[in-house]
Protein backbone atom coordinates (compact mmCIF):
# COMPACT_ATOMS: atom_id res chain seq x y z
CA UNK A 1 -3.35 -22.03 3.81
CA UNK A 2 -5.26 -20.73 6.83
CA UNK A 3 -4.98 -16.96 6.93
CA UNK A 4 -4.65 -14.82 10.05
CA UNK A 5 -8.11 -13.24 9.84
CA UNK A 6 -9.76 -16.64 9.34
CA UNK A 7 -7.97 -18.13 12.35
CA UNK A 8 -8.75 -15.08 14.47
CA UNK A 9 -12.47 -15.20 13.65
CA UNK A 10 -12.99 -18.91 14.29
CA UNK A 11 -16.51 -19.30 15.66
CA UNK A 12 -18.33 -22.06 17.51
CA UNK A 13 -22.01 -22.86 17.03
CA UNK A 14 -24.06 -23.19 20.21
CA UNK A 15 -27.44 -23.31 18.47
CA UNK A 16 -29.07 -22.06 15.27
CA UNK A 17 -29.19 -18.56 16.75
CA UNK A 18 -26.19 -18.49 19.10
CA UNK A 19 -22.47 -18.51 18.28
CA UNK A 20 -19.31 -17.79 20.26
CA UNK A 21 -16.24 -15.88 19.14
CA UNK A 22 -12.97 -16.28 21.03
CA UNK A 23 -10.99 -13.11 21.57
CA UNK A 24 -7.67 -12.91 19.72
CA UNK A 25 -5.35 -10.28 21.21
CA UNK A 26 -3.49 -10.11 17.90
CA UNK A 27 -6.45 -7.99 16.76
CA UNK A 28 -6.57 -5.72 19.80
CA UNK A 29 -6.00 -1.98 19.71
CA UNK A 30 -4.19 -1.48 23.01
CA UNK A 31 -6.24 -2.91 25.85
CA UNK A 32 -9.40 -3.96 23.99
CA UNK A 33 -10.55 -5.56 20.75
CA UNK A 34 -10.33 -3.85 17.35
CA UNK A 35 -13.75 -2.92 15.93
CA UNK A 36 -12.80 -4.20 12.48
CA UNK A 37 -12.11 -7.64 13.92
CA UNK A 38 -15.39 -7.63 15.84
CA UNK A 39 -17.24 -6.70 12.63
CA UNK A 40 -15.52 -9.46 10.65
CA UNK A 41 -16.27 -12.07 13.32
CA UNK A 42 -19.90 -11.00 13.53
CA UNK A 43 -20.29 -11.21 9.76
CA UNK A 44 -18.69 -14.66 9.71
CA UNK A 45 -21.12 -15.90 12.36
CA UNK A 46 -24.10 -14.54 10.44
CA UNK A 47 -22.93 -16.12 7.18
CA UNK A 48 -22.57 -19.45 9.05
CA UNK A 49 -26.27 -19.68 9.73
CA UNK A 50 -27.99 -22.34 7.67
CA UNK A 51 -30.73 -19.90 6.65
CA UNK A 52 -28.39 -17.09 5.54
CA UNK A 53 -28.84 -16.15 1.90
CA UNK A 54 -27.60 -13.58 -0.57
CA UNK A 55 -24.92 -10.97 0.11
CA UNK A 56 -24.51 -8.45 2.90
CA UNK A 57 -25.27 -4.85 1.92
CA UNK A 58 -25.41 -2.94 5.21
CA UNK A 59 -23.96 -3.34 8.72
CA UNK A 60 -24.74 -0.85 11.51
CA UNK A 61 -22.78 -1.36 14.73
CA UNK A 62 -23.25 0.31 18.10
CA UNK A 63 -20.25 -0.21 20.39
CA UNK A 64 -21.47 -0.05 23.96
CA UNK A 65 -18.49 -1.24 25.95
CA UNK A 66 -14.79 -1.91 25.36
CA UNK A 67 -14.46 -5.61 24.49
CA UNK A 68 -11.94 -7.45 26.67
CA UNK A 69 -13.89 -10.67 27.26
CA UNK A 70 -12.16 -13.96 26.38
CA UNK A 71 -15.33 -15.29 24.78
CA UNK A 72 -18.02 -13.20 23.09
CA UNK A 73 -21.48 -14.73 22.70
CA UNK A 74 -23.35 -13.62 19.58
CA UNK A 75 -27.15 -13.87 19.53
CA UNK A 76 -28.43 -13.63 15.96
CA UNK A 77 -32.11 -12.97 15.31
CA UNK A 78 -33.87 -12.77 11.97
CA UNK A 79 -36.15 -9.75 12.35
CA UNK A 80 -37.92 -10.12 9.02
CA UNK A 81 -37.53 -11.97 5.74
CA UNK A 82 -38.75 -10.18 2.64
CA UNK A 83 -38.80 -11.48 -0.93
CA UNK A 84 -35.21 -10.46 -1.69
CA UNK A 85 -33.98 -8.90 1.58
CA UNK A 86 -33.38 -10.22 5.10
CA UNK A 87 -33.11 -8.05 8.21
CA UNK A 88 -30.96 -9.32 11.10
CA UNK A 89 -30.06 -8.18 14.60
CA UNK A 90 -26.96 -9.39 16.40
CA UNK A 91 -26.40 -8.78 20.10
CA UNK A 92 -22.99 -9.54 21.62
CA UNK A 93 -22.71 -10.35 25.32
CA UNK A 94 -20.02 -11.24 27.83
CA UNK A 95 -21.78 -14.31 29.19
CA UNK A 96 -18.70 -15.58 31.03
CA UNK A 97 -18.81 -12.74 33.55
CA UNK A 98 -21.66 -10.29 34.01
CA UNK A 99 -23.63 -10.93 30.82
CA UNK A 100 -23.49 -7.28 29.80
CA UNK A 101 -24.12 -6.23 26.21
CA UNK A 102 -20.84 -5.35 24.48
CA UNK A 103 -22.13 -4.26 21.09
CA UNK A 104 -25.14 -4.66 18.82
CA UNK A 105 -25.51 -4.71 15.05
CA UNK A 106 -28.37 -4.43 12.57
CA UNK A 107 -27.43 -6.12 9.30
CA UNK A 108 -29.19 -6.35 5.94
CA UNK A 109 -28.48 -9.10 3.43
CA UNK A 110 -30.20 -10.01 0.22
CA UNK A 111 -30.17 -10.78 -3.47
CA UNK A 112 -28.63 -8.07 -5.64
CA UNK A 113 -30.40 -6.94 -8.80
CA UNK A 114 -28.92 -5.39 -11.92
CA UNK A 115 -29.90 -1.86 -12.93
CA UNK A 116 -29.43 0.20 -16.07
CA UNK A 117 -28.70 3.26 -13.91
CA UNK A 118 -25.14 3.30 -12.59
CA UNK A 119 -22.79 5.94 -11.16
CA UNK A 120 -19.37 5.73 -9.53
CA UNK A 121 -17.63 8.58 -7.70
CA UNK A 122 -14.09 9.32 -8.86
CA UNK A 123 -11.27 7.78 -6.86
CA UNK A 124 -9.12 10.60 -5.39
CA UNK A 125 -5.51 10.78 -6.49
CA UNK A 126 -2.67 10.43 -4.01
CA UNK A 127 1.01 9.52 -3.94
CA UNK A 128 1.69 6.19 -5.68
CA UNK A 129 2.50 3.23 -3.48
CA UNK A 130 6.25 3.48 -4.04
CA UNK A 131 6.28 7.10 -2.85
CA UNK A 132 3.94 6.61 0.11
CA UNK A 133 4.92 6.21 3.78
CA UNK A 134 4.77 2.67 5.13
CA UNK A 135 3.04 2.43 8.51
CA UNK A 136 5.10 0.17 10.77
CA UNK A 137 4.51 -1.25 14.26
CA UNK A 138 5.57 1.20 16.95
CA UNK A 139 4.85 1.87 20.66
CA UNK A 140 1.77 4.04 19.94
CA UNK A 141 0.34 1.86 17.14
CA UNK A 142 -2.43 -0.70 17.74
CA UNK A 143 -1.37 -4.35 17.89
CA UNK A 144 -3.12 -5.27 14.64
CA UNK A 145 -1.13 -2.87 12.45
CA UNK A 146 1.40 -5.59 11.56
CA UNK A 147 -1.40 -7.68 10.01
CA UNK A 148 -1.87 -5.22 7.14
CA UNK A 149 0.35 -3.72 4.47
CA UNK A 150 -0.43 -0.02 4.97
CA UNK A 151 1.04 2.89 3.03
CA UNK A 152 -0.07 6.45 3.70
CA UNK A 153 -0.48 8.26 0.37
CA UNK A 154 -2.01 11.47 1.74
CA UNK A 155 -2.10 13.14 5.14
CA UNK A 156 0.55 13.65 7.81
CA UNK A 157 -0.46 12.31 11.24
CA UNK A 158 0.14 14.28 14.45
CA UNK A 159 0.15 17.48 12.40
CA UNK A 160 -2.51 20.10 11.70
CA UNK A 161 -3.41 19.33 8.08
CA UNK A 162 -5.65 21.58 5.98
CA UNK A 163 -8.41 18.95 6.18
CA UNK A 164 -8.99 15.71 8.06
CA UNK A 165 -8.53 13.62 4.91
CA UNK A 166 -6.05 10.76 4.61
CA UNK A 167 -5.58 8.09 1.94
CA UNK A 168 -4.21 4.59 2.49
CA UNK A 169 -2.97 1.89 0.15
CA UNK A 170 -4.03 -1.28 1.99
CA UNK A 171 -4.04 -5.08 1.72
CA UNK A 172 -3.71 -8.11 4.01
CA UNK A 173 -0.08 -8.72 4.96
CA UNK A 174 -0.39 -12.50 4.62
CA UNK A 175 -1.89 -12.40 1.12
CA UNK A 176 -5.42 -13.38 2.13
CA UNK A 177 -7.79 -12.98 -0.85
CA UNK A 178 -10.20 -10.10 -0.43
CA UNK A 179 -13.83 -10.65 0.61
CA UNK A 180 -16.68 -9.02 2.55
CA UNK A 181 -15.13 -9.88 5.92
CA UNK A 182 -11.99 -8.03 4.86
CA UNK A 183 -14.07 -5.02 3.83
CA UNK A 184 -15.58 -4.56 7.30
CA UNK A 185 -12.13 -4.90 8.85
CA UNK A 186 -10.37 -2.59 6.36
CA UNK A 187 -12.76 0.34 6.79
CA UNK A 188 -11.91 0.54 10.49
CA UNK A 189 -8.13 0.78 9.96
CA UNK A 190 -7.74 4.56 9.37
CA UNK A 191 -6.25 6.50 12.28
CA UNK A 192 -8.61 8.70 14.30
CA UNK A 193 -9.34 11.96 12.47
CA UNK A 194 -7.98 13.84 15.49
CA UNK A 195 -4.49 12.69 14.43
CA UNK A 196 -4.74 14.85 11.30
CA UNK A 197 -6.29 17.98 12.81
CA UNK A 198 -3.79 18.97 15.49
CA UNK A 199 -0.28 18.32 16.69
CA UNK A 200 0.18 15.60 19.24
CA UNK A 201 -1.70 12.45 20.17
CA UNK A 202 -5.42 12.53 21.01
CA UNK A 203 -7.00 9.08 21.15
CA UNK A 204 -10.63 8.37 20.34
CA UNK A 205 -13.23 5.63 20.75
CA UNK A 206 -15.86 4.64 18.21
CA UNK A 207 -19.50 4.84 19.26
CA UNK A 208 -21.12 3.70 16.03
CA UNK A 209 -19.94 2.39 12.68
CA UNK A 210 -22.07 1.89 9.58
CA UNK A 211 -20.61 0.04 6.59
CA UNK A 212 -22.32 -0.35 3.23
CA UNK A 213 -21.15 -2.77 0.54
CA UNK A 214 -22.22 -1.86 -2.99
CA UNK A 215 -20.04 -4.25 -5.00
CA UNK A 216 -21.10 -7.81 -5.72
CA UNK A 217 -19.14 -10.78 -4.43
CA UNK A 218 -17.80 -11.20 -7.96
CA UNK A 219 -16.62 -7.56 -8.00
CA UNK A 220 -14.93 -8.06 -4.65
CA UNK A 221 -13.27 -11.34 -5.68
CA UNK A 222 -11.60 -9.58 -8.61
CA UNK A 223 -9.42 -7.68 -6.12
CA UNK A 224 -7.55 -10.88 -5.33
CA UNK A 225 -4.55 -9.85 -3.23
CA UNK A 226 -4.05 -6.42 -4.81
CA UNK A 227 -3.85 -3.15 -2.89
CA UNK A 228 -6.99 -1.10 -2.37
CA UNK A 229 -7.28 2.64 -1.87
CA UNK A 230 -8.99 3.70 1.35
CA UNK A 231 -10.02 7.35 1.57
CA UNK A 232 -10.95 8.64 5.05
CA UNK A 233 -12.32 12.12 5.64
CA UNK A 234 -13.89 14.23 8.37
CA UNK A 235 -16.75 16.71 8.05
CA UNK A 236 -17.02 17.93 11.63
CA UNK A 237 -15.39 17.97 15.05
CA UNK A 238 -17.64 19.30 17.77
CA UNK A 239 -18.32 18.81 21.50
CA UNK A 240 -15.70 16.03 21.82
CA UNK A 241 -17.23 14.15 18.87
CA UNK A 242 -16.06 13.73 15.29
CA UNK A 243 -17.29 11.90 12.23
CA UNK A 244 -15.27 9.74 9.86
CA UNK A 245 -16.35 8.97 6.31
CA UNK A 246 -14.54 6.25 4.36
CA UNK A 247 -14.61 5.12 0.74
CA UNK A 248 -12.91 1.90 -0.34
CA UNK A 249 -11.87 1.71 -3.99
CA UNK A 250 -10.53 -1.08 -6.17
CA UNK A 251 -7.41 -0.23 -8.20
CA UNK A 252 -9.48 0.36 -11.33
CA UNK A 253 -11.55 2.97 -9.47
CA UNK A 254 -14.63 0.87 -8.67
CA UNK A 255 -16.15 1.97 -5.36
CA UNK A 256 -16.59 -1.21 -3.32
CA UNK A 257 -17.91 0.12 -0.02
CA UNK A 258 -18.41 3.15 2.18
CA UNK A 259 -18.30 3.50 5.94
CA UNK A 260 -19.36 6.16 8.45
CA UNK A 261 -18.28 6.43 12.06
CA UNK A 262 -19.06 8.64 15.00
CA UNK A 263 -16.39 8.69 17.69
CA UNK A 264 -15.67 10.59 20.89
CA UNK A 265 -12.35 11.88 22.21
CA UNK A 266 -11.08 13.46 25.39
């Protein structure tokens, strides 16, 4: 079976360092592409390189312009190869029109090593899945919302909550097995923190997003098609900017990944 995310991130190889990604409006927010889809497509292109090795540990995206181009050209450069770590830079351009840079990403991949020292933050409690609120497609929801099974276990949107925290139960709606590409898409699914800090609708746009994957591919594969718990919080809102901090947990409490965003709002 070919899953929705895999079809939507189909890439074409132009050369060893250049790939193209065709825009799929299924994964748009309203009038431009969803950052989680862009991250997944970028990761897929990087992993398609013949010289890619190891597992991705860190992805740092800077979103420069809203992405509406039909075809995105990804230029992937290996900045440096160390003994166990590789440092990459990806630049995305709209080469079919003005050639402007749409976004850029610095990505680290490498070979993971075992350590005797381990620590795992506790997974916050929330309403169980059966008592949580299912998030359904609606006129003010992004187009991609129907592609995920999303249940809100903490937080009431469009209301002034005590904090900016929300907790989601999340999985792919079509049963796609979980992997690193899903991680970078999942961590961008929480609503803007502004939705939980005041009444009414105040939209926001992401400027930067940094995602860090701590689990091994084997840890991630154990998720299968189960629900994950995605905790999103906010530490500050100031000068039309806010931050968003996410933690993605497996059902047994293993922390798989974290993500940090800075976004602006009007």
